[in-house]
Amino acid sequence: MPTTQDEITTKLDIPRIRSQFPSFAENVNGHPAAYLDGPGGTQVPQGVIDAISNYLKHSNANTNGAYATSYRTNETIAGARSAMADFFNCDADEIVFGFNMTSLTYAMSRAIGRELGPGDEIVLTLLDHDANFSPWRALEERGVTIRQVAFKEADCTLDVNDLAGKINNHTRLVAAGYASNAVGTINDVKEVVRLAHAAGALAYIDAVHYAPHGPIDVRALNCDFLVCSSYKFFGPHMGVLYGKREHLKRLHPYKVRANTNDSPYRWEWGTLNHECIAGITACVDYIAGLGRQLRPGAKTRREAILVAYDEIVRYERSLCERLIAGLKTISGSKIYGISDPSRFEHRCPTIAVRIGRHSPLELATKLGERGFFTWDGNYYALNLTEQLDIEKDGGFLRIGLFHYNTVDEVDRLLAALREIVVA
Ligand SMILES: Cc1ncc(COP(=O)(O)O)c(C=O)c1O
C-alpha cells in the first residue's frame, strides 16, 4: 500500500533545504521542474555556487607561488582534502582529486597494472557501472585474467557465493560498486573487502552512486581504494579517490618528471580544477550543515555528516516506498531490483522500471515535457542491461530520489505516468 502523505515525516526541513537550490525555480512548459535525474548528477546549493565563484574572484592562481592568491589556492586545496577526509573518515593525505571517477580509475588501473601480468587475476562484477569494469578489463592486454561475478536477475543483487567462488590465490584485486546506479542495489561491500583481503587481494570500491545516499567510512570498510564523484553529492563535476596511504606511496603513477613524488600530489596531474575543488568543501559543508540543523551541538564535521545521513536515509526510504508502491499499481509496470519494502535497507531510492510497450525513451521524453527529469537507457551499467536482455529495447526508465525531493513530486510523477500510459 502506498504510504499516505501524512505518514511521511522527516526532521529535515525540506522547504529550507529546497530554498538553497536555485535550479529548483526552473519551469518546463509551465510545470515546475522535478529533478529526478540525480543519479546522473545532483543539483547544487547556493553555497557551492558561491564557493566556486568566490575562488575565481579572490584566489584564482596556480599553486605553490610566492604570493597571496597562490597561498590561498594552496589553502583551498588543503581545505577540500580535509573536508573529504571527514566525508570518508580518513586522513587528508589519503585523498586524491581528479577529473571524475572514470579517469581516476583508469589512472589507478594503469598504476596497479604495471605490477601485474599472466597468472594474475582481477575480479569484477556485472552489476557495476562500466567505469569500474572497463579500466580493469583493459589489463587483459598485460595477460591478466578477468573474472566476472554474476548478479541474481530476480532482484538484481550481487551473487556473493559466485563472488567468493571467483576469488582465489591468484586474485590481485576485486573491484565492486557500493551501490548500483541503475537498479539501486546496495552491495555488502564490507564482505567484498573481507573476501578480497582473505585472498591477499586489493579491494577497490566505486562509491559514486552510494555517496549521496549513505555515510561512507573507509576505516570501517577497510577498503584499499574508494572513489566517488562530487557532482553526485551536490557538488561540482569532479572525482575524488581515497587510497590507503601505504598504497598511494608505494605504487608508481604515470606522471611528468617535474611533478613531485610526494603523496598524494604525485597522483594529481597538471593543474587541477581549483574552483571546483573549492566547491567540494562547500558540498561537504552543505551535508554537514543538514546535520547541524538536526544536532546543533555536533562537535565535529564528521559527526554532523553522520547525523545528516541518518535522516537522509530515513526520509529517502519513505519516498522510495511510496514511489515503488505507486509504480506497482500501474498496469504493465516491471520494477528491476529490490521491490519488497522489508528489504529496502539494501537499496538506494534509485528505481529502474519498464512499463508495458512504452519505451523508456518515450516515457522520459513525455515526462520531460511535463517537467519531470528522469533518465532512460543503461547509464553505462551495460553488463546489467545486456544480461537482463533489455539493452536492445532501450534499457530502463530511471527515477532517482534524493533528500531534496518531495512527497508531492512523487505523487505528481505517478499521476503523470498513469496519464502517459493510458493515453
Ligand atoms: C556507479 C557509478 N560509477 C561510476 C560512474 C562514473 O563517474 P564519473 O562520471 O565521475 O566518471 C558513475 C556515473 O554515473 C556511476 O553512477
Coordinates of N, CA, C and O in Angstrom, one line a residue, residues 237-399:
H237 N 31.5 19.1 -10.8 CA 31.9 18.0 -11.6 C 33.4 17.6 -11.4 O 34.3 18.2 -12.1
M238 N 33.6 16.8 -10.5 CA 35.0 16.3 -10.2 C 34.9 14.9 -9.6 O 33.9 14.4 -9.2
G239 N 36.1 14.2 -9.6 CA 36.2 12.9 -8.9 C 37.1 13.0 -7.7 O 38.0 13.8 -7.7
V240 N 36.9 12.1 -6.7 CA 37.7 12.1 -5.5 C 38.0 10.6 -5.2 O 37.1 9.8 -5.2
L241 N 39.3 10.4 -4.9 CA 39.7 9.0 -4.6 C 40.3 8.9 -3.2 O 41.1 9.8 -2.9
Y242 N 39.9 7.9 -2.5 CA 40.6 7.6 -1.2 C 41.5 6.4 -1.5 O 41.1 5.4 -2.2
G243 N 42.7 6.5 -1.1 CA 43.6 5.4 -1.2 C 44.4 5.3 0.1 O 44.8 6.3 0.7
K244 N 44.5 4.0 0.6 CA 45.3 3.8 1.8 C 46.7 4.4 1.6 O 47.3 4.2 0.5
R245 N 47.2 5.2 2.6 CA 48.5 5.9 2.5 C 49.6 5.0 1.9 O 50.3 5.3 1.0
E246 N 49.6 3.7 2.5 CA 50.7 2.8 2.1 C 50.7 2.5 0.6 O 51.7 2.5 -0.1
H247 N 49.5 2.4 0.0 CA 49.4 2.2 -1.5 C 49.7 3.4 -2.3 O 50.4 3.3 -3.3
L248 N 49.2 4.5 -1.8 CA 49.5 5.8 -2.6 C 51.0 6.1 -2.6 O 51.5 6.7 -3.6
K249 N 51.7 5.7 -1.6 CA 53.1 5.9 -1.5 C 53.9 4.9 -2.3 O 54.9 5.2 -3.0
R250 N 53.4 3.6 -2.2 CA 54.2 2.5 -2.8 C 54.0 2.4 -4.3 O 55.0 2.1 -5.1
L251 N 52.8 2.5 -4.8 CA 52.5 2.3 -6.2 C 53.2 3.4 -7.1 O 53.4 4.5 -6.5
H252 N 53.3 3.2 -8.3 CA 54.0 4.2 -9.2 C 53.0 4.7 -10.2 O 52.7 4.0 -11.2
P253 N 52.6 6.0 -10.1 CA 51.7 6.5 -11.1 C 52.5 6.9 -12.3 O 53.7 7.1 -12.2
Y254 N 51.8 6.9 -13.5 CA 52.4 7.6 -14.6 C 52.3 9.1 -14.4 O 51.3 9.6 -14.1
K255 N 53.4 9.8 -14.5 CA 53.4 11.2 -14.2 C 54.5 11.9 -14.9 O 55.5 11.3 -15.3
V256 N 54.4 13.3 -14.9 CA 55.5 14.0 -15.5 C 56.7 14.2 -14.5 O 56.4 14.1 -13.3
R257 N 57.9 14.3 -15.0 CA 59.1 14.3 -14.1 C 59.0 15.5 -13.1 O 59.4 15.4 -11.9
A258 N 58.5 16.6 -13.6 CA 58.5 17.8 -12.7 C 57.5 17.7 -11.5 O 57.7 18.4 -10.5
N259 N 56.6 16.9 -11.7 CA 55.6 16.7 -10.6 C 56.3 16.1 -9.4 O 57.1 15.2 -9.6
T260 N 55.9 16.5 -8.2 CA 56.6 15.9 -7.0 C 56.3 14.4 -6.9 O 55.3 13.9 -7.4
N261 N 57.2 13.8 -6.1 CA 57.0 12.4 -5.8 C 56.2 12.2 -4.5 O 55.9 11.1 -4.1
D262 N 55.9 13.3 -3.9 CA 55.2 13.3 -2.6 C 53.7 12.8 -2.8 O 53.1 13.3 -3.8
S263 N 53.2 12.0 -1.9 CA 51.9 11.6 -2.0 C 51.0 12.5 -1.1 O 51.4 13.0 -0.1
P264 N 49.8 12.9 -1.5 CA 49.0 12.3 -2.7 C 49.2 13.1 -4.0 O 48.7 12.7 -5.0
Y265 N 50.1 14.2 -3.9 CA 50.2 15.1 -5.1 C 50.7 14.4 -6.3 O 50.4 14.7 -7.5
R266 N 51.5 13.3 -6.1 CA 52.0 12.6 -7.3 C 50.9 11.9 -8.1 O 51.2 11.5 -9.3
W267 N 49.7 11.8 -7.6 CA 48.6 11.2 -8.3 C 47.8 12.3 -9.0 O 46.8 11.9 -9.7
E268 N 48.1 13.5 -8.8 CA 47.3 14.6 -9.4 C 48.1 15.3 -10.5 O 49.1 15.9 -10.2
W269 N 47.6 15.2 -11.7 CA 48.5 15.6 -12.8 C 48.1 16.9 -13.4 O 46.9 17.3 -13.5
G270 N 49.1 17.7 -13.7 CA 48.8 19.0 -14.3 C 48.1 19.9 -13.3 O 48.1 19.7 -12.1
T271 N 47.5 21.0 -13.8 CA 46.8 21.9 -13.0 C 45.4 21.4 -12.7 O 44.7 21.0 -13.6
L272 N 45.0 21.3 -11.4 CA 43.7 20.8 -11.1 C 42.6 21.9 -11.3 O 42.9 23.1 -11.6
N273 N 41.4 21.5 -11.2 CA 40.3 22.4 -11.3 C 40.0 23.1 -9.9 O 39.2 22.6 -9.1
H274 N 40.8 24.2 -9.6 CA 40.8 24.7 -8.3 C 39.4 25.2 -7.9 O 39.1 25.1 -6.7
E275 N 38.7 25.9 -8.8 CA 37.4 26.4 -8.4 C 36.4 25.3 -8.0 O 35.7 25.5 -7.1
C276 N 36.5 24.2 -8.7 CA 35.6 23.1 -8.3 C 36.1 22.5 -7.0 O 35.3 22.0 -6.2
I277 N 37.4 22.5 -6.8 CA 37.9 21.9 -5.5 C 37.3 22.8 -4.4 O 36.9 22.3 -3.3
A278 N 37.3 24.1 -4.6 CA 36.6 25.0 -3.6 C 35.2 24.6 -3.4 O 34.7 24.6 -2.3
G279 N 34.5 24.2 -4.5 CA 33.1 23.7 -4.4 C 33.0 22.4 -3.6 O 31.9 22.2 -3.0
I280 N 34.0 21.6 -3.6 CA 33.9 20.3 -2.9 C 33.8 20.6 -1.4 O 33.0 19.9 -0.7
T281 N 34.6 21.5 -0.9 CA 34.5 21.8 0.5 C 33.1 22.2 0.8 O 32.5 21.8 1.8
A282 N 32.5 23.1 -0.1 CA 31.2 23.6 0.2 C 30.1 22.5 0.1 O 29.1 22.6 0.9
C283 N 30.3 21.5 -0.7 CA 29.2 20.5 -0.8 C 29.3 19.6 0.5 O 28.3 19.1 1.0
V284 N 30.5 19.3 1.0 CA 30.6 18.5 2.2 C 30.0 19.4 3.4 O 29.3 18.9 4.2
D285 N 30.3 20.7 3.3 CA 29.8 21.5 4.4 C 28.3 21.6 4.3 O 27.6 21.8 5.3
Y286 N 27.7 21.5 3.1 CA 26.3 21.5 2.9 C 25.7 20.3 3.6 O 24.7 20.5 4.4
I287 N 26.3 19.1 3.4 CA 25.7 17.9 4.1 C 25.9 18.1 5.6 O 25.0 17.8 6.4
A288 N 27.1 18.5 6.0 CA 27.3 18.7 7.5 C 26.3 19.7 8.0 O 25.8 19.6 9.1
G289 N 26.0 20.7 7.2 CA 25.0 21.7 7.6 C 23.7 21.1 7.9 O 23.0 21.5 8.9
L290 N 23.3 20.2 7.1 CA 22.0 19.5 7.4 C 22.0 18.8 8.7 O 21.1 18.8 9.5
G291 N 23.2 18.2 9.0 CA 23.3 17.5 10.3 C 23.3 18.5 11.5 O 22.7 18.3 12.5
R292 N 23.9 19.7 11.2 CA 24.0 20.7 12.3 C 22.6 21.3 12.6 O 22.3 21.7 13.7
Q293 N 21.8 21.3 11.6 CA 20.4 21.8 11.8 C 19.7 20.8 12.8 O 18.8 21.2 13.6
L294 N 20.0 19.5 12.6 CA 19.4 18.5 13.4 C 20.0 18.4 14.8 O 19.3 18.1 15.8
R295 N 21.3 18.5 14.8 CA 22.0 18.4 16.1 C 23.0 19.6 16.2 O 24.2 19.5 15.9
P296 N 22.5 20.8 16.7 CA 23.4 22.0 16.7 C 24.7 21.7 17.5 O 25.7 22.4 17.3
G297 N 24.6 20.8 18.4 CA 25.8 20.6 19.3 C 26.8 19.6 18.7 O 27.8 19.3 19.4
A298 N 26.6 19.2 17.4 CA 27.6 18.3 16.8 C 29.0 18.8 16.9 O 29.3 20.0 16.6
K299 N 29.9 18.0 17.5 CA 31.2 18.6 17.8 C 32.2 18.6 16.6 O 33.1 19.5 16.6
T300 N 32.0 17.7 15.7 CA 32.9 17.7 14.5 C 32.1 17.7 13.2 O 30.9 17.3 13.3
R301 N 32.8 18.0 12.1 CA 32.1 18.0 10.8 C 31.7 16.5 10.6 O 30.6 16.2 10.0
R302 N 32.6 15.6 10.9 CA 32.2 14.2 10.7 C 31.0 13.8 11.4 O 30.1 13.1 10.8
E303 N 30.9 14.2 12.7 CA 29.6 13.9 13.4 C 28.4 14.5 12.8 O 27.4 13.8 12.6
A304 N 28.5 15.7 12.3 CA 27.4 16.4 11.6 C 27.0 15.6 10.4 O 25.8 15.5 10.0
I305 N 28.0 15.2 9.6 CA 27.7 14.4 8.4 C 26.9 13.1 8.7 O 26.0 12.8 8.0
L306 N 27.4 12.5 9.8 CA 26.7 11.2 10.1 C 25.2 11.5 10.6 O 24.3 10.7 10.2
V307 N 25.0 12.6 11.3 CA 23.7 12.9 11.7 C 22.8 13.2 10.5 O 21.7 12.7 10.4
A308 N 23.4 13.9 9.5 CA 22.6 14.2 8.3 C 22.2 12.9 7.6 O 21.0 12.8 7.2
Y309 N 23.2 12.0 7.4 CA 22.8 10.8 6.7 C 21.8 9.9 7.4 O 21.0 9.3 6.7
D310 N 21.8 10.0 8.7 CA 20.9 9.2 9.4 C 19.4 9.6 9.0 O 18.6 8.7 8.8
E311 N 19.2 10.9 8.9 CA 17.9 11.3 8.5 C 17.6 11.2 7.0 O 16.5 11.0 6.5
I312 N 18.7 11.5 6.2 CA 18.6 11.3 4.7 C 18.1 9.9 4.4 O 17.2 9.7 3.6
V313 N 18.8 8.9 5.0 CA 18.4 7.5 4.7 C 17.0 7.3 5.1 O 16.2 6.7 4.3
R314 N 16.5 7.8 6.2 CA 15.2 7.5 6.7 C 14.1 8.1 5.7 O 13.2 7.5 5.3
Y315 N 14.4 9.4 5.4 CA 13.4 10.1 4.5 C 13.4 9.5 3.1 O 12.3 9.3 2.5
E316 N 14.6 9.3 2.6 CA 14.6 8.7 1.2 C 13.9 7.4 1.1 O 13.3 7.0 0.1
R317 N 14.0 6.6 2.2 CA 13.4 5.3 2.2 C 11.9 5.4 2.1 O 11.2 4.7 1.4
S318 N 11.3 6.4 2.9 CA 9.9 6.6 2.8 C 9.4 7.1 1.4 O 8.4 6.6 0.9
L319 N 10.2 7.9 0.8 CA 9.9 8.4 -0.6 C 9.9 7.2 -1.5 O 9.0 7.0 -2.4
C320 N 10.9 6.4 -1.3 CA 11.1 5.2 -2.2 C 10.0 4.2 -2.1 O 9.4 3.7 -3.1
E321 N 9.6 4.0 -0.8 CA 8.4 3.1 -0.6 C 7.2 3.6 -1.3 O 6.5 2.8 -1.9
R322 N 7.0 4.9 -1.2 CA 5.8 5.5 -1.8 C 5.8 5.3 -3.3 O 4.8 5.0 -3.9
L323 N 7.0 5.6 -3.9 CA 7.1 5.6 -5.3 C 6.9 4.1 -5.8 O 6.2 3.9 -6.8
I324 N 7.6 3.2 -5.2 CA 7.5 1.8 -5.6 C 6.1 1.3 -5.5 O 5.6 0.6 -6.4
A325 N 5.5 1.6 -4.3 CA 4.1 1.1 -4.1 C 3.2 1.7 -5.2 O 2.4 1.0 -5.8
G326 N 3.4 2.9 -5.6 CA 2.6 3.5 -6.7 C 2.9 2.9 -8.0 O 2.0 2.7 -8.8
L327 N 4.2 2.7 -8.3 CA 4.5 2.1 -9.6 C 3.9 0.7 -9.8 O 3.5 0.4 -10.9
K328 N 3.9 0.0 -8.7 CA 3.3 -1.4 -8.7 C 1.9 -1.3 -9.2 O 1.3 -2.3 -9.7
T329 N 1.1 -0.2 -8.9 CA -0.3 -0.2 -9.3 C -0.5 0.2 -10.8 O -1.6 0.2 -11.2
I330 N 0.6 0.6 -11.5 CA 0.5 0.9 -12.9 C 0.5 -0.3 -13.7 O 1.5 -1.1 -13.7
S331 N -0.5 -0.5 -14.5 CA -0.6 -1.8 -15.3 C 0.6 -1.9 -16.2 O 0.9 -0.9 -16.9
G332 N 1.2 -3.1 -16.3 CA 2.3 -3.4 -17.2 C 3.6 -3.0 -16.6 O 4.7 -3.1 -17.3
S333 N 3.7 -2.4 -15.4 CA 5.0 -2.0 -14.9 C 5.8 -3.2 -14.4 O 5.3 -4.1 -13.9
K334 N 7.1 -3.1 -14.6 CA 8.1 -4.1 -14.1 C 9.2 -3.3 -13.4 O 9.9 -2.6 -14.1
I335 N 9.4 -3.5 -12.1 CA 10.5 -2.8 -11.4 C 11.7 -3.8 -11.4 O 11.5 -5.0 -11.0
Y336 N 12.8 -3.3 -11.7 CA 14.0 -4.1 -11.7 C 14.8 -3.8 -10.3 O 15.0 -2.6 -10.0
G337 N 15.2 -4.8 -9.6 CA 15.8 -4.6 -8.3 C 14.9 -4.9 -7.2 O 13.8 -5.4 -7.4
I338 N 15.4 -4.6 -6.0 CA 14.6 -5.0 -4.8 C 13.3 -4.2 -4.7 O 13.4 -2.9 -4.8
S339 N 12.2 -4.9 -4.6 CA 10.9 -4.1 -4.6 C 10.1 -4.4 -3.3 O 9.0 -3.9 -3.1
D340 N 10.7 -5.3 -2.5 CA 10.0 -5.7 -1.2 C 10.4 -4.7 -0.1 O 11.6 -4.6 0.2
P341 N 9.5 -3.9 0.4 CA 9.9 -2.8 1.3 C 10.6 -3.3 2.5 O 11.5 -2.6 3.1
S342 N 10.4 -4.6 2.9 CA 11.1 -5.1 4.1 C 12.6 -5.2 3.8 O 13.4 -5.4 4.8
R343 N 13.0 -5.1 2.6 CA 14.5 -5.3 2.3 C 15.0 -3.9 1.8 O 16.1 -3.9 1.2
F344 N 14.3 -2.8 2.0 CA 14.8 -1.6 1.4 C 16.1 -1.1 2.0 O 16.7 -0.1 1.5
E345 N 16.5 -1.6 3.1 CA 17.8 -1.2 3.6 C 19.0 -1.6 2.7 O 20.1 -1.1 2.8
H346 N 18.6 -2.5 1.7 CA 19.6 -3.0 0.8 C 19.5 -2.3 -0.6 O 20.0 -2.8 -1.6
R347 N 18.8 -1.2 -0.6 CA 18.7 -0.4 -1.9 C 18.7 1.1 -1.6 O 18.3 1.6 -0.6
C348 N 19.1 1.8 -2.7 CA 19.0 3.2 -2.7 C 17.7 3.6 -3.4 O 17.1 2.7 -4.1
P349 N 17.2 4.8 -3.2 CA 15.9 5.2 -3.8 C 16.1 5.5 -5.3 O 15.7 6.5 -5.8
T350 N 16.8 4.6 -6.0 CA 17.0 4.7 -7.5 C 16.3 3.6 -8.1 O 16.6 2.4 -7.9
I351 N 15.2 4.0 -8.9 CA 14.3 3.0 -9.3 C 14.3 2.8 -10.8 O 14.2 3.8 -11.6
A352 N 14.6 1.6 -11.3 CA 14.6 1.3 -12.7 C 13.3 0.5 -13.0 O 12.9 -0.5 -12.4
V353 N 12.6 1.0 -14.0 CA 11.3 0.4 -14.3 C 11.0 0.4 -15.8 O 11.6 1.2 -16.6
R354 N 10.3 -0.6 -16.3 CA 9.8 -0.6 -17.6 C 8.2 -0.7 -17.5 O 7.7 -1.3 -16.6
I355 N 7.5 0.0 -18.5 CA 6.1 -0.1 -18.4 C 5.5 -0.5 -19.8 O 5.6 0.2 -20.8
G356 N 5.0 -1.7 -19.8 CA 4.4 -2.3 -21.0 C 5.1 -2.0 -22.3 O 6.3 -2.2 -22.3
R357 N 4.4 -1.6 -23.3 CA 5.0 -1.4 -24.6 C 5.7 0.0 -24.7 O 6.3 0.3 -25.8
H358 N 5.7 0.8 -23.7 CA 6.3 2.1 -23.8 C 7.8 2.0 -23.6 O 8.3 1.5 -22.6
S359 N 8.5 2.6 -24.6 CA 9.9 2.6 -24.5 C 10.4 3.5 -23.4 O 9.7 4.6 -23.1
P360 N 11.5 3.3 -22.7 CA 12.0 4.2 -21.7 C 12.2 5.6 -22.2 O 11.9 6.6 -21.6
L361 N 12.7 5.7 -23.5 CA 12.9 7.0 -24.1 C 11.6 7.7 -24.2 O 11.5 8.9 -24.0
E362 N 10.5 7.0 -24.7 CA 9.2 7.7 -24.8 C 8.8 8.2 -23.5 O 8.3 9.3 -23.3
L363 N 8.9 7.3 -22.4 CA 8.4 7.8 -21.1 C 9.2 9.0 -20.6 O 8.6 9.9 -20.1
A364 N 10.5 8.9 -20.8 CA 11.4 10.0 -20.3 C 11.1 11.3 -21.0 O 11.0 12.4 -20.4
T365 N 10.8 11.2 -22.3 CA 10.5 12.4 -23.1 C 9.2 13.0 -22.7 O 9.1 14.2 -22.5
K366 N 8.2 12.1 -22.6 CA 6.9 12.6 -22.2 C 6.9 13.2 -20.8 O 6.2 14.2 -20.5
L367 N 7.6 12.6 -19.9 CA 7.8 13.1 -18.5 C 8.5 14.4 -18.6 O 8.2 15.4 -17.9
G368 N 9.6 14.5 -19.4 CA 10.4 15.7 -19.5 C 9.5 16.9 -20.0 O 9.7 18.0 -19.5
E369 N 8.6 16.6 -20.9 CA 7.7 17.7 -21.4 C 6.8 18.2 -20.2 O 6.3 19.3 -20.3
R370 N 6.6 17.4 -19.2 CA 5.8 17.8 -18.1 C 6.6 18.2 -16.9 O 6.1 18.4 -15.8
G371 N 7.9 18.4 -17.1 CA 8.8 18.9 -16.1 C 9.5 17.9 -15.2 O 10.1 18.3 -14.2
F372 N 9.3 16.6 -15.5 CA 9.9 15.6 -14.7 C 11.2 15.1 -15.4 O 11.2 14.6 -16.5
F373 N 12.3 15.3 -14.7 CA 13.6 15.0 -15.3 C 14.0 13.6 -14.8 O 14.4 13.4 -13.7
T374 N 14.0 12.6 -15.8 CA 14.3 11.3 -15.5 C 15.3 10.8 -16.5 O 15.6 11.6 -17.5
W375 N 15.8 9.6 -16.5 CA 16.7 9.1 -17.5 C 16.2 7.8 -18.1 O 15.4 7.1 -17.5
D376 N 16.7 7.6 -19.3 CA 16.3 6.3 -20.0 C 17.6 5.7 -20.5 O 18.6 6.5 -20.7
G377 N 17.7 4.4 -20.6 CA 18.9 3.8 -21.2 C 19.6 2.9 -20.2 O 18.9 2.2 -19.4
N378 N 20.9 2.8 -20.4 CA 21.7 1.9 -19.5 C 22.5 2.6 -18.5 O 23.1 1.9 -17.6
Y379 N 22.7 3.9 -18.6 CA 23.5 4.7 -17.7 C 24.9 4.1 -17.5 O 25.5 4.1 -16.4
Y380 N 25.4 3.4 -18.5 CA 26.7 2.8 -18.5 C 26.8 1.5 -17.7 O 27.8 1.0 -17.5
A381 N 25.6 1.1 -17.1 CA 25.6 -0.2 -16.4 C 25.3 -1.2 -17.5 O 24.3 -1.9 -17.5
L382 N 26.2 -1.3 -18.5 CA 26.0 -2.0 -19.7 C 25.8 -3.5 -19.5 O 25.0 -4.2 -20.1
N383 N 26.7 -4.1 -18.6 CA 26.6 -5.5 -18.4 C 25.2 -5.9 -17.9 O 24.7 -7.0 -18.2
L384 N 24.7 -5.0 -17.1 CA 23.4 -5.3 -16.4 C 22.3 -5.3 -17.5 O 21.5 -6.3 -17.5
T385 N 22.2 -4.3 -18.3 CA 21.1 -4.3 -19.3 C 21.3 -5.4 -20.3 O 20.3 -5.9 -20.8
E386 N 22.5 -5.7 -20.6 CA 22.7 -6.8 -21.6 C 22.3 -8.1 -21.0 O 21.6 -8.9 -21.6
Q387 N 22.7 -8.4 -19.7 CA 22.3 -9.7 -19.1 C 20.8 -9.8 -19.0 O 20.2 -10.8 -19.1
L388 N 20.1 -8.6 -18.7 CA 18.7 -8.7 -18.5 C 18.0 -8.6 -19.8 O 16.7 -8.7 -19.9
D389 N 18.8 -8.5 -20.9 CA 18.3 -8.6 -22.3 C 17.3 -7.4 -22.5 O 16.3 -7.6 -23.2
I390 N 17.6 -6.3 -22.0 CA 16.7 -5.1 -22.3 C 17.5 -4.0 -23.0 O 17.0 -2.9 -23.3
E391 N 18.8 -4.3 -23.2 CA 19.6 -3.3 -23.9 C 19.0 -2.9 -25.3 O 18.9 -1.8 -25.6
K392 N 18.6 -4.0 -26.0 CA 18.1 -3.7 -27.3 C 16.7 -3.0 -27.3 O 16.3 -2.5 -28.3
D393 N 16.1 -3.0 -26.1 CA 14.8 -2.4 -26.0 C 14.8 -1.0 -25.3 O 13.8 -0.5 -24.8
G394 N 16.0 -0.5 -25.2 CA 16.1 0.9 -24.6 C 16.4 0.9 -23.1 O 16.3 2.0 -22.5
G395 N 16.7 -0.2 -22.5 CA 17.1 -0.2 -21.1 C 15.9 0.1 -20.2 O 14.8 -0.5 -20.4
F396 N 16.1 0.9 -19.2 CA 15.0 1.2 -18.2 C 14.7 2.7 -18.2 O 15.6 3.5 -18.7
L397 N 13.6 3.0 -17.6 CA 13.4 4.4 -17.1 C 13.9 4.5 -15.7 O 13.6 3.6 -14.9
R398 N 14.8 5.4 -15.5 CA 15.4 5.5 -14.1 C 14.9 6.8 -13.4 O 15.0 7.9 -13.9
I399 N 14.3 6.6 -12.2 CA 13.8 7.7 -11.4 C 14.7 7.7 -10.1 O 14.7 6.7 -9.4

